[in-house]
Short mmCIF file of C-alpha atoms in Angstrom, two decimals:
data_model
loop_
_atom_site.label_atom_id
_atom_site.label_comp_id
_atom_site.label_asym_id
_atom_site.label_seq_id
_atom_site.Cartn_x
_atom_site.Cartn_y
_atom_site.Cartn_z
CA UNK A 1 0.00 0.00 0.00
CA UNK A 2 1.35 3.48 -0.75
CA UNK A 3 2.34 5.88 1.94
CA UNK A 4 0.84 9.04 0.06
CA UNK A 5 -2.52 10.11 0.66
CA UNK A 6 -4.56 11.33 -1.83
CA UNK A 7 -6.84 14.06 -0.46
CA UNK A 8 -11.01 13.36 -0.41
CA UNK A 9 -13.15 11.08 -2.90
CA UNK A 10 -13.10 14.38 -6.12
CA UNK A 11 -12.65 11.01 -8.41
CA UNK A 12 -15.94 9.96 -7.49
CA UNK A 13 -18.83 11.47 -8.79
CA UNK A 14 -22.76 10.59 -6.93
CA UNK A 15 -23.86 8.73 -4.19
CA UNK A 16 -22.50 5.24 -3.42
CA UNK A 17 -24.58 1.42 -3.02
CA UNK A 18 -23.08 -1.19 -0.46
CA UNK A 19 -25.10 -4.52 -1.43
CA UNK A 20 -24.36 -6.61 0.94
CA UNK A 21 -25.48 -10.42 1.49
CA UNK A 22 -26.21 -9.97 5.42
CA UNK A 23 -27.20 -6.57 7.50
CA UNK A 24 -23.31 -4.97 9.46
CA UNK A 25 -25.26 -4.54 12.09
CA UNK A 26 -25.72 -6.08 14.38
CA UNK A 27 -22.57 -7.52 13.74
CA UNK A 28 -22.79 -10.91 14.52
CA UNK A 29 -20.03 -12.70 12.78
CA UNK A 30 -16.65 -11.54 11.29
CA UNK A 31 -18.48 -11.05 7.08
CA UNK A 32 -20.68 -8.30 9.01
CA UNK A 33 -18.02 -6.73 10.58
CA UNK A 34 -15.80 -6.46 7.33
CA UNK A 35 -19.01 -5.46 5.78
CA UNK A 36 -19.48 -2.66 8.93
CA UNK A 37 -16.22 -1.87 8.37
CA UNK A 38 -16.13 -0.55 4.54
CA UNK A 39 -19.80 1.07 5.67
CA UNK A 40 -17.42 3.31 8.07
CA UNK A 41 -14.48 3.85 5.72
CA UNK A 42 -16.81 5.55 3.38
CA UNK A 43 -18.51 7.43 5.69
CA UNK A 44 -15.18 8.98 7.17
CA UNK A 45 -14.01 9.51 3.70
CA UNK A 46 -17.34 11.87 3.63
CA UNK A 47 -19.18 9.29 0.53
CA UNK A 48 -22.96 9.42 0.70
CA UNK A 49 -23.61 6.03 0.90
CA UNK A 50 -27.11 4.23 0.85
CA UNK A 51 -27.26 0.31 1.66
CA UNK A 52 -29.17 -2.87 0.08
CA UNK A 53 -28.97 -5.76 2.19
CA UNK A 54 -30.31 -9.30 2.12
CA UNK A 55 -32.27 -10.90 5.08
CA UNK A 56 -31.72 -14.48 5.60
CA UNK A 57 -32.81 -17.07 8.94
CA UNK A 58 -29.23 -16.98 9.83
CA UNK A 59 -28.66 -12.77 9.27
CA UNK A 60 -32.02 -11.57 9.87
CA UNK A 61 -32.59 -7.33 8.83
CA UNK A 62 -33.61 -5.07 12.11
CA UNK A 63 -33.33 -1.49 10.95
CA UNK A 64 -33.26 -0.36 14.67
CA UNK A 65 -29.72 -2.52 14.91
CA UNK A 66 -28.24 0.29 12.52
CA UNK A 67 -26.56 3.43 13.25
CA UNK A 68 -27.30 6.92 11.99
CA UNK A 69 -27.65 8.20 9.11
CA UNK A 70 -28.64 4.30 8.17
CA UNK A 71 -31.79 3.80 10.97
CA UNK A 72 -34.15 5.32 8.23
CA UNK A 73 -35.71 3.41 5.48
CA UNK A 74 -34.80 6.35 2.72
CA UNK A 75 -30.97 5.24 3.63
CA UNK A 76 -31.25 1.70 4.00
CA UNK A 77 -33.59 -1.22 2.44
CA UNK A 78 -33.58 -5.17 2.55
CA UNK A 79 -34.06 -7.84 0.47
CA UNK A 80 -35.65 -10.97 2.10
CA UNK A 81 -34.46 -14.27 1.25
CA UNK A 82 -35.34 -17.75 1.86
CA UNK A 83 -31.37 -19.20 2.13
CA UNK A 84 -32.55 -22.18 4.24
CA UNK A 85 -31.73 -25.55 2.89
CA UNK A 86 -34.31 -27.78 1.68
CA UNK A 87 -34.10 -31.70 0.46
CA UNK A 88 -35.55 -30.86 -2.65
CA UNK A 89 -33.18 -28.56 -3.68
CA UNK A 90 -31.22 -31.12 -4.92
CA UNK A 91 -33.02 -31.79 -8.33
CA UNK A 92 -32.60 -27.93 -9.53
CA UNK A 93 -28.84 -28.10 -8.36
CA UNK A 94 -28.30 -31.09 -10.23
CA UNK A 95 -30.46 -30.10 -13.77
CA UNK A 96 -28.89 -26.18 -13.14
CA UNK A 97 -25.50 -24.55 -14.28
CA UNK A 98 -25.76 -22.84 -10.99
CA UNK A 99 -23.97 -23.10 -7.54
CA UNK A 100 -26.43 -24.37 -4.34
CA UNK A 101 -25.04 -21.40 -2.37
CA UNK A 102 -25.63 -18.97 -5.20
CA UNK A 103 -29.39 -20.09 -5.87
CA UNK A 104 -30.23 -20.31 -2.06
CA UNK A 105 -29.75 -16.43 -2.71
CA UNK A 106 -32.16 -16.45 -5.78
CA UNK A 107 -34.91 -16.92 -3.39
CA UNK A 108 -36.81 -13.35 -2.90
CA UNK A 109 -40.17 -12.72 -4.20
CA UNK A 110 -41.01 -10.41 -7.34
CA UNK A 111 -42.90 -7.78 -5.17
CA UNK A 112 -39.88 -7.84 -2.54
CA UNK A 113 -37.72 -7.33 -5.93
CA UNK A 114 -39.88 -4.16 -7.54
CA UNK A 115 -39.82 -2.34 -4.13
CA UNK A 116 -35.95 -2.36 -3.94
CA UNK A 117 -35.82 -1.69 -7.48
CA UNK A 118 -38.07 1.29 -7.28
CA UNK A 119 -35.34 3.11 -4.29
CA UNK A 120 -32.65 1.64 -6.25
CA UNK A 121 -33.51 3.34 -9.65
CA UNK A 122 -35.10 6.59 -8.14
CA UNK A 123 -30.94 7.35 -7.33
CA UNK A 124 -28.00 7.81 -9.23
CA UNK A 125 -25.20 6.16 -7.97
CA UNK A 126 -21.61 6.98 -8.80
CA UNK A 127 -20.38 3.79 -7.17
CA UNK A 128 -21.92 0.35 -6.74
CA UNK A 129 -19.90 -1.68 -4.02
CA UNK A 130 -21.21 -5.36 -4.17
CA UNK A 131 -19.71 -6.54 -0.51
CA UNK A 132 -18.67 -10.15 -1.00
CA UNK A 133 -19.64 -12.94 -3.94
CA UNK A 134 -23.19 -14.12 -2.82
CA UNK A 135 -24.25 -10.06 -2.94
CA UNK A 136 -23.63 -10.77 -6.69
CA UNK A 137 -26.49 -13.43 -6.71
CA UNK A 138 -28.77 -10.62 -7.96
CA UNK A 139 -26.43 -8.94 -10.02
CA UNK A 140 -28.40 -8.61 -13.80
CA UNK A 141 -32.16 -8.12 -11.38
CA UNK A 142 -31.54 -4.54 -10.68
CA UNK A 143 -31.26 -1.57 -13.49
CA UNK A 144 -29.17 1.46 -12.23
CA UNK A 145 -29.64 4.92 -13.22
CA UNK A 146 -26.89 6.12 -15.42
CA UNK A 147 -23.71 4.21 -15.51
CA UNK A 148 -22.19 3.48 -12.03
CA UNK A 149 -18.67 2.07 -11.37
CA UNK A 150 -19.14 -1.55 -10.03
CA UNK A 151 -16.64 -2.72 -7.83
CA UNK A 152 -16.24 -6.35 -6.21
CA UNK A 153 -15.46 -6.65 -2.56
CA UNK A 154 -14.23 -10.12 -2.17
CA UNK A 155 -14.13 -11.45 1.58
CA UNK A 156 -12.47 -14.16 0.29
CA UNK A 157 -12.18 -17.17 -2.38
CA UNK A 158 -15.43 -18.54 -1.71
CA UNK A 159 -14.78 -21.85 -4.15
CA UNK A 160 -11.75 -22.66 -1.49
CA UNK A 161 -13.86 -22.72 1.47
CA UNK A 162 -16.10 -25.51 0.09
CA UNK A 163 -13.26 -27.48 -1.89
CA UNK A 164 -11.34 -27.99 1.49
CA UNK A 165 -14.40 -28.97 3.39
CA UNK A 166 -14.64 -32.32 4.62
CA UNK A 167 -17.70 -34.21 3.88
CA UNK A 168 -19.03 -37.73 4.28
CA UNK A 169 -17.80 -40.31 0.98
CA UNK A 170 -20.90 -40.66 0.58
CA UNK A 171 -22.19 -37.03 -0.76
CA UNK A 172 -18.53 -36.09 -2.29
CA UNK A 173 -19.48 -36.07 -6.17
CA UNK A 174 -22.28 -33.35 -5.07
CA UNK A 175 -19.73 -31.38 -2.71
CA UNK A 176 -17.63 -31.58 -5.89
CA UNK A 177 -19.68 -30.20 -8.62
CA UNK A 178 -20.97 -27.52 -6.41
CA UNK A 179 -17.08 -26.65 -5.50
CA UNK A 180 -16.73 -26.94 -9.31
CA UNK A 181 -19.96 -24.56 -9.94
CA UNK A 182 -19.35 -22.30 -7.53
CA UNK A 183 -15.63 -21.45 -8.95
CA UNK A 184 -17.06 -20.73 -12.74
CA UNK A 185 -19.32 -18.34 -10.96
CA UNK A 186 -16.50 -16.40 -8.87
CA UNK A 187 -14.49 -16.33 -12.00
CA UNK A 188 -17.55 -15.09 -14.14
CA UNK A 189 -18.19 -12.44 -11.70
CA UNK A 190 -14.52 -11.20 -11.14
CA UNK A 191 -14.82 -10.75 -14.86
CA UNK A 192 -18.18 -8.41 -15.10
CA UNK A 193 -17.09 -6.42 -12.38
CA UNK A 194 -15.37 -3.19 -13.32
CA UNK A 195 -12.99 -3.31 -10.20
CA UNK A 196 -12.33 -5.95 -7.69
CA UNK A 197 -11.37 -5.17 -4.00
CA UNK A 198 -9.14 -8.10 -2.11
CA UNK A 199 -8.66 -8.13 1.33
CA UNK A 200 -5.69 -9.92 1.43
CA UNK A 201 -2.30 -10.16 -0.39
CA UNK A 202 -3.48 -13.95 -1.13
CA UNK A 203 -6.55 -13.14 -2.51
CA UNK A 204 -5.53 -10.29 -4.74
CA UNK A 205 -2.59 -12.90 -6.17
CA UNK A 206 -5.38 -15.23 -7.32
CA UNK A 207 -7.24 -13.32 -8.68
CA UNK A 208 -5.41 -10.87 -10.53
CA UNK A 209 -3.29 -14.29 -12.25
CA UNK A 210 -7.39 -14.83 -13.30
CA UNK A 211 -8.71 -11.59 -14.35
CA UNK A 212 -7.19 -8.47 -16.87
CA UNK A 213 -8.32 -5.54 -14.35
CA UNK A 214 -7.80 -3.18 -11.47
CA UNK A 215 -7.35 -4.95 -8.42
CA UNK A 216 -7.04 -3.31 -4.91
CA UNK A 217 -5.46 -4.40 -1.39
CA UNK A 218 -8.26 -3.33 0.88
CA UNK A 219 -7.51 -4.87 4.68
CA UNK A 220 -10.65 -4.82 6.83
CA UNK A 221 -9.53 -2.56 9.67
CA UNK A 222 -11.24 -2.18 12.85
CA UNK A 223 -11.62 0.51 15.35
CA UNK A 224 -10.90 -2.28 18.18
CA UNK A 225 -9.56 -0.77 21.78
CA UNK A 226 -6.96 -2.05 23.13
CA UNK A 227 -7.90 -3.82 26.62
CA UNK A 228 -5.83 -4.30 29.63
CA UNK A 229 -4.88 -8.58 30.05
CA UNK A 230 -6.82 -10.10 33.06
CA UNK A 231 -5.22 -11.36 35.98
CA UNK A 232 -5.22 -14.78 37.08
CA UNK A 233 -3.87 -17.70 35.19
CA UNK A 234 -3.60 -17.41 31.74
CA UNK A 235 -7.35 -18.44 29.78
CA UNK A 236 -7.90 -19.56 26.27
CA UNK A 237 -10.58 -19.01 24.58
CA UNK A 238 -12.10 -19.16 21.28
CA UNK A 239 -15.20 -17.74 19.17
CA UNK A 240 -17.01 -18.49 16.18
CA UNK A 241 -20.05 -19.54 14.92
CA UNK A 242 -20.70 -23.40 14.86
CA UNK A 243 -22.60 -23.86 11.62
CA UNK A 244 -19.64 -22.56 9.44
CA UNK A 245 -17.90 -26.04 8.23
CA UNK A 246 -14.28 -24.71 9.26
CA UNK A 247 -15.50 -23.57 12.49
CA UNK A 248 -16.42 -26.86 13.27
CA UNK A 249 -14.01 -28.92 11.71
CA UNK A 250 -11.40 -26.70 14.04
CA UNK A 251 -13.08 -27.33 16.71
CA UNK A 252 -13.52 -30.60 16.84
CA UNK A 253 -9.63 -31.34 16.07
CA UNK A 254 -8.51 -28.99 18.70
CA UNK A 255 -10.80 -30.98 21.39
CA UNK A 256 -9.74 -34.16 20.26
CA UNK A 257 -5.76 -34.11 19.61
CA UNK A 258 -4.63 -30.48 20.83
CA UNK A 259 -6.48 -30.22 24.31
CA UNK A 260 -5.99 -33.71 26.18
CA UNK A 261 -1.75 -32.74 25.58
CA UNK A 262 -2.76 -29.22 26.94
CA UNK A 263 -4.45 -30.07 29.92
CA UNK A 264 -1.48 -33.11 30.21
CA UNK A 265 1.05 -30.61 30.93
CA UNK A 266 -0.96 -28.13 32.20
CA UNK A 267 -3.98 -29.79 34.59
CA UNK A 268 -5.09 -26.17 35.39
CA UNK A 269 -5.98 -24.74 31.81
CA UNK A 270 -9.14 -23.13 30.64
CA UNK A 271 -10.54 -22.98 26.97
CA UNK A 272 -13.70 -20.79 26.74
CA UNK A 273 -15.56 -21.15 24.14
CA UNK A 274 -18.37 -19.20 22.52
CA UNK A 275 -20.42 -18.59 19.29
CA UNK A 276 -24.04 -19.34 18.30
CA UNK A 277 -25.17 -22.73 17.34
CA UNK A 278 -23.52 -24.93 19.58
CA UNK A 279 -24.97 -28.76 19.48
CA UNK A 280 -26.19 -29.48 22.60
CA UNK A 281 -24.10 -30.83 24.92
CA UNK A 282 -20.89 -29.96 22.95
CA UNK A 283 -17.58 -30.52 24.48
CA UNK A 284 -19.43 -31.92 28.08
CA UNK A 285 -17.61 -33.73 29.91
CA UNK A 286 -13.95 -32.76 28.67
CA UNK A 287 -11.77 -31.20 31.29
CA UNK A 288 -11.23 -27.27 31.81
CA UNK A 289 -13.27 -26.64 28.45
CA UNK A 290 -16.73 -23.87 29.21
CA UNK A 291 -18.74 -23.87 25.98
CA UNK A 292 -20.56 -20.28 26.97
CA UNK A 293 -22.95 -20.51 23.10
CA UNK A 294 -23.90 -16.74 22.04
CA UNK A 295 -22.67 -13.69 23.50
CA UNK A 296 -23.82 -10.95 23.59
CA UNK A 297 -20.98 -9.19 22.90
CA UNK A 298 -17.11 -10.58 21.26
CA UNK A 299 -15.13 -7.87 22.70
CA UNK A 300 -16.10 -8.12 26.10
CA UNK A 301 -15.96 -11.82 26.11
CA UNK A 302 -12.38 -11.88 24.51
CA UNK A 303 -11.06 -8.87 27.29
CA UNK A 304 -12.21 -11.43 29.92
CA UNK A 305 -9.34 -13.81 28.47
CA UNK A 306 -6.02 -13.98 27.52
CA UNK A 307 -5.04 -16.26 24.10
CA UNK A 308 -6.76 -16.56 21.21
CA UNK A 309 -7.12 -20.29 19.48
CA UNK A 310 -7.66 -20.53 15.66
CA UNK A 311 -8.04 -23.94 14.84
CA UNK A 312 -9.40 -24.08 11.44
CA UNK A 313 -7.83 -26.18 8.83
CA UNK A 314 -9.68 -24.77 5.63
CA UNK A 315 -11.10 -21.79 4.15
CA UNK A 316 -9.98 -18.56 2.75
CA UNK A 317 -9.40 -15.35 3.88
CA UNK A 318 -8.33 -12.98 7.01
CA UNK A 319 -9.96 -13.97 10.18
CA UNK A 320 -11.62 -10.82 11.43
CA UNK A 321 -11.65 -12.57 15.37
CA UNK A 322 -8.10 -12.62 14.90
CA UNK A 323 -7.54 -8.87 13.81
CA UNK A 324 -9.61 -8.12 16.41
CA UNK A 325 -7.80 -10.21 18.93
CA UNK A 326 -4.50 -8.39 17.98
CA UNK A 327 -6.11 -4.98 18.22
CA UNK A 328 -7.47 -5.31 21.54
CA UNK A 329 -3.82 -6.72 23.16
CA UNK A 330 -4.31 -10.94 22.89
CA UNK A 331 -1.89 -13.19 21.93
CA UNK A 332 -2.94 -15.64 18.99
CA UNK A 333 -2.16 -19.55 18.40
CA UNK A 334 -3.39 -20.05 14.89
CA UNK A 335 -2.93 -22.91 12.65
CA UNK A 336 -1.51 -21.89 9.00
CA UNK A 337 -4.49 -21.74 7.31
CA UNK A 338 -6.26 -19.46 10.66
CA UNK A 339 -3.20 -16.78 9.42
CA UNK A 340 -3.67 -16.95 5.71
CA UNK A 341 -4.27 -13.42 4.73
CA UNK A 342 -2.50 -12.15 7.18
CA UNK A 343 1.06 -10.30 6.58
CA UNK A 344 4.26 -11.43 7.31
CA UNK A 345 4.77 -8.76 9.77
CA UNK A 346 2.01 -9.73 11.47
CA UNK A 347 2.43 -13.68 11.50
CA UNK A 348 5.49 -13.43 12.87
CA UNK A 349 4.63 -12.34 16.18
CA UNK A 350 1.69 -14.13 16.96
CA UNK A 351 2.56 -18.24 17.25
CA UNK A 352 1.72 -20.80 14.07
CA UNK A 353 1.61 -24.69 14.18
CA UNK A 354 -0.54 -26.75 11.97
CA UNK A 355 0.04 -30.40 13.64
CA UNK A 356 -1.67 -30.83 17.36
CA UNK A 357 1.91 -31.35 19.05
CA UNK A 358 3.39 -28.09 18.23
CA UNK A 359 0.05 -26.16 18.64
CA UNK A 360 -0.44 -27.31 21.82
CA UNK A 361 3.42 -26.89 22.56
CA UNK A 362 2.38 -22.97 21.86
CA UNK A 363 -0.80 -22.81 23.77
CA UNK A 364 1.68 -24.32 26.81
CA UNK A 365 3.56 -22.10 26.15
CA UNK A 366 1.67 -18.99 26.69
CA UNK A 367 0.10 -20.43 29.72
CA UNK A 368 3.94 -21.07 31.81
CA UNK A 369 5.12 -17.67 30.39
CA UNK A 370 2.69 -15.50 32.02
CA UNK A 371 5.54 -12.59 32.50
CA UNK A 372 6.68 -13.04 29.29
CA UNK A 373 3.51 -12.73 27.41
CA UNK A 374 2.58 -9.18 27.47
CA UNK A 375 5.20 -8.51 25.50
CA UNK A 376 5.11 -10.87 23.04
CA UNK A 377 0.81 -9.16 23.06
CA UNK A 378 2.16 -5.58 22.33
CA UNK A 379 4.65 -6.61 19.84
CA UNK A 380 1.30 -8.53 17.94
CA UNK A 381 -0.66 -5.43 18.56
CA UNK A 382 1.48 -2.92 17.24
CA UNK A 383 2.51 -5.18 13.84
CA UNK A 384 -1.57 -5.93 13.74
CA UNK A 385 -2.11 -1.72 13.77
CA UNK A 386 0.29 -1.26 10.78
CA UNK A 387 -2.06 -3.57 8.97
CA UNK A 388 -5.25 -2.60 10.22
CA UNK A 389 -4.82 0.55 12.08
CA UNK A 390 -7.90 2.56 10.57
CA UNK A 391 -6.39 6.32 9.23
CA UNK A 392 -4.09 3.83 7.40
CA UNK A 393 -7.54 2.05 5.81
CA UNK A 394 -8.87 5.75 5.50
CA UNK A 395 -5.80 6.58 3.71
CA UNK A 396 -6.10 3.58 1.34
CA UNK A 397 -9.74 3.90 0.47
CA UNK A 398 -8.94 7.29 -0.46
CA UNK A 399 -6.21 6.52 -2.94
CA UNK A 400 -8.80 3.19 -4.54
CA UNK A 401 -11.35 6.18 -4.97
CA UNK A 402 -8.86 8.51 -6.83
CA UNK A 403 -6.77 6.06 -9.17
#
C-alpha cells in the first residue's frame, strides 16, 4: 500500500450502493463486521452512501440494529431471502449450471424485488460496491440509473472454502460439482465487475493471475480498543459460529488431539468457548473446556481472556476474530491456514503450528510464560495496527477512490 494520501473522494462522482449479502449490524459474525467496516471507511471519507442488504434465517434485517444516518428506510432497504436448505433442492442443483449457495440467494419474491428496485432506480449512484460474492447473486435483477462504477469486494475465495471442506464419501461427487460450480461463478463475476477489492495479499494474487483488471489491497480494519490482560492464570478461549464447516471442523480437532496434551502438561488450563449454534451438549464432559454458546458481545468476552485459538484447517481469507484479537492486546495460536491473509509482519509475532503437538506446545507455552507474554501481546498489537490501524484504511480507500 502506498504511503501518500490522496486528499477526499473528487474522483468519485454521486452517491454510493453497499449490497451486501447480510445486515453490518448487528454484527454478529466476522463477514458483518468487514461489511461494517467498509460502511465506516466511506462514511469517514465523507461518501454518501445508501445500503441494500439481504435478510436471511441466519442474518435476519432489524433497521433499529443500525446506526445513523442508516436507521431510516430512505438510507437503508432489505431484500428478504429464503437461504434455508431444503431436500428438494437437490433436483434444480443437479439439472442447473448454478452453484447451491448462489441459488439459495435467488430466493426473494417479485414484489420484494420491484420495491428495492423502485429506491434503487429513483438514485443515481456513482459507485456500486457489491460486498462479498453471494451479494452478486442478484447482479443482472436490478437496473441502475446512469452508468455506475461496479466494484467487487471479495471477503475471500469462496470456491476454497467448500473445496477444502470435509464431507461424508458418501455425498462427495455433489460437494464436488458444487465446488466446481461455484468457482465458474466467482471467476464469471470477477470478470463483469469493473474493479475488484481483495482483502488480502493472497486473494488479490489469485485473482489478478485470473482476471485483466484493477485490483485493490483493501484490509478490513477495525476501530478495536486495546484492553488491559486479566489477571489470574492465563485463559484460552475461542469464538465463532458453529454452523460454518471450518468452524467446526477446528473445533472438533482442537478438542480431540490439541487439548488432552494441553491439559497433560498443564492440569489447570481453561478454553472458553463461545459462538451461536452450539450442538447441545458440545464438548461436556472434557476437562477445563466452558462452551458459553452466544454472547452478547465478542469484545467483552475476549477482554475477559487472555489467548486466542484458531483452529481451522480450511477456508480462505483474514480472520476478522483474529484482527480483532490483535487490536485489543491478545496473543494468537493459529494454525496456517487461521493466518492466511494475514502479513508477514504480522504472522510473525503471533505463534503458528498446523500439527496438534506443536500447537499445543504454543498454547503451553503462553500459559507457563505468564511474565513473558505481554510482550510478546504488544509486539502482535502494534505489527496488527500497521495492517489494520484505521487512518491507514482511510488513507487507502482514499487513494482506490482517486486512481
Amino acid at each position: 500500500m502506498g504511503n501518500v494520501c490522496k486528499m477526499g473522494a473528487a474522483g468519485l462522482k454521486g452517491k454510493v450502493l453497499l449490497i451486501c449479502s447480510k445486515p453490518p449490524f448487528p454484527s454478529l459474525d466476522g463477514g458483518c463486521k468487514a461489511t461494517a467496516s467498509m460502511l465506516w471507511l466511506l462514511s469517514d471519507c465523507e461518501m454518501e452512501v445508501d445500503v441494500l442488504t439481504f435478510s436471511t434465517y441466519k442474518h435476519g434485517f432489524f433497521l433499529e440494529a443500525f446506526p445513523a444516518p442508516w436507521n431510516g428506510a430512505d438510507r437503508c432497504w432489505v431484500l428478504p431471502m429464503d437461504t434455508r436448505p431444503r431436500l428438494w433442492d437437490v433436483w434444480p442443483f443437479l439439472f442447473s449450471r448454478l452453484s447451491y449457495q448462489v441459488l439459495r440467494f435467488k430466493r426473494f419474491s417479485k414484489r420484494e424485488q420491484k420495491q428495492v428496485q423502485q429506491r434503487v432506480g429513483s438514485n443515481a449512484y456513482g459507485l456500486v460496491i457489491w460486498d462479498g460474492l453471494y451479494s452478486r447473486a442478484i447482479y443482472g435483477v436490478l437496473e441502475f440509473a446512469g452508468s455506475p462504477k461496479h466494484v467487487l469486494r471479495i471477503h475471500n475465495i469462496e470456491h476454497r472454502i467448500e473445496r477444502f471442506a470435509k464431507v461424508p464419501a458418501i455425498f462427495r461427487f455433489l460437494f464436488r460439482r458444487e465446488t466446481e460450480r461455484l468457482a465458474e461463478f466467482e471467476l464469471e463475476q470477477w470478470g463483469q465487475a469493473d474493479e475488484i477489492w481483495a482483502m488480502t495479499e493472497l486473494d488479490l494474487g489469485e485473482v489478478t493471475k485470473a482476471v485483466s483488471k484493477r485490483v485493490e489491497l483493501l484490509p478490513v480494519p477495525l476501530k478495536t480498543e486495546k484492553r488491559e490482560l486479566p489477571g489470574g492464570a492465563i485463559r484460552f478461549f475461542h469464538i465463532g459460529a458453529m454452523d460454518w464447516m471450518p468452524n467446526r471442523e477446528g473445533l472438533d480437532w482442537l478438542l480431540e488431539r490439541v487439548w488432552p496434551l494441553v491439559v497433560e502438561a498443564c492440569p489447570e488450563a481453561e478454553l472458553h468457548l463461545a459462538g451461536r449454534a452450539f450442538p447441545e451438549g458440545y464438548a461436556d464432559g472434557i476437562k477445563g473446556v466452558v462452551v458459553h454458546g452466544e454472547v452478547e458481545d465478542a469484545e467483552v468476552f475476549s477482554s475477559q481472556h487472555h489467548v486466542l485459538v484458531v483452529p481451522v484447517r480450511s477456508g480462505s481469507g483474514v480472520r476478522i476474530k483474529t484482527v480483532e484479537a490483535g487490536l485489543q492486546g491478545r496473543m494468537v495460536v493459529s494454525t496456517l491456514v487461521g493466518a492466511d491473509g494475514l502479513p508477514q509482519s504480522v504472522r510473525s509475532k503471533l505463534l503458528e503450528a498446523s500439527q496438534a503437538k506443536p500447537f499445543a506446545a504454543a498454547m503451553i507455552w503462553c500459559f507457563r510464560h505468564t511474565e513473558e507474554l505481554p510482550t510478546k501481546v504488544s509486539e502482535l498489537r502494534e505489527a496488527m495496527f500497521e495492517f489494520a490501524g484505521w487512518d491507514r484504511a482511510i488513507c487507502t480507500l482514499k487513494n482506490a477512490l482517486n486512481p
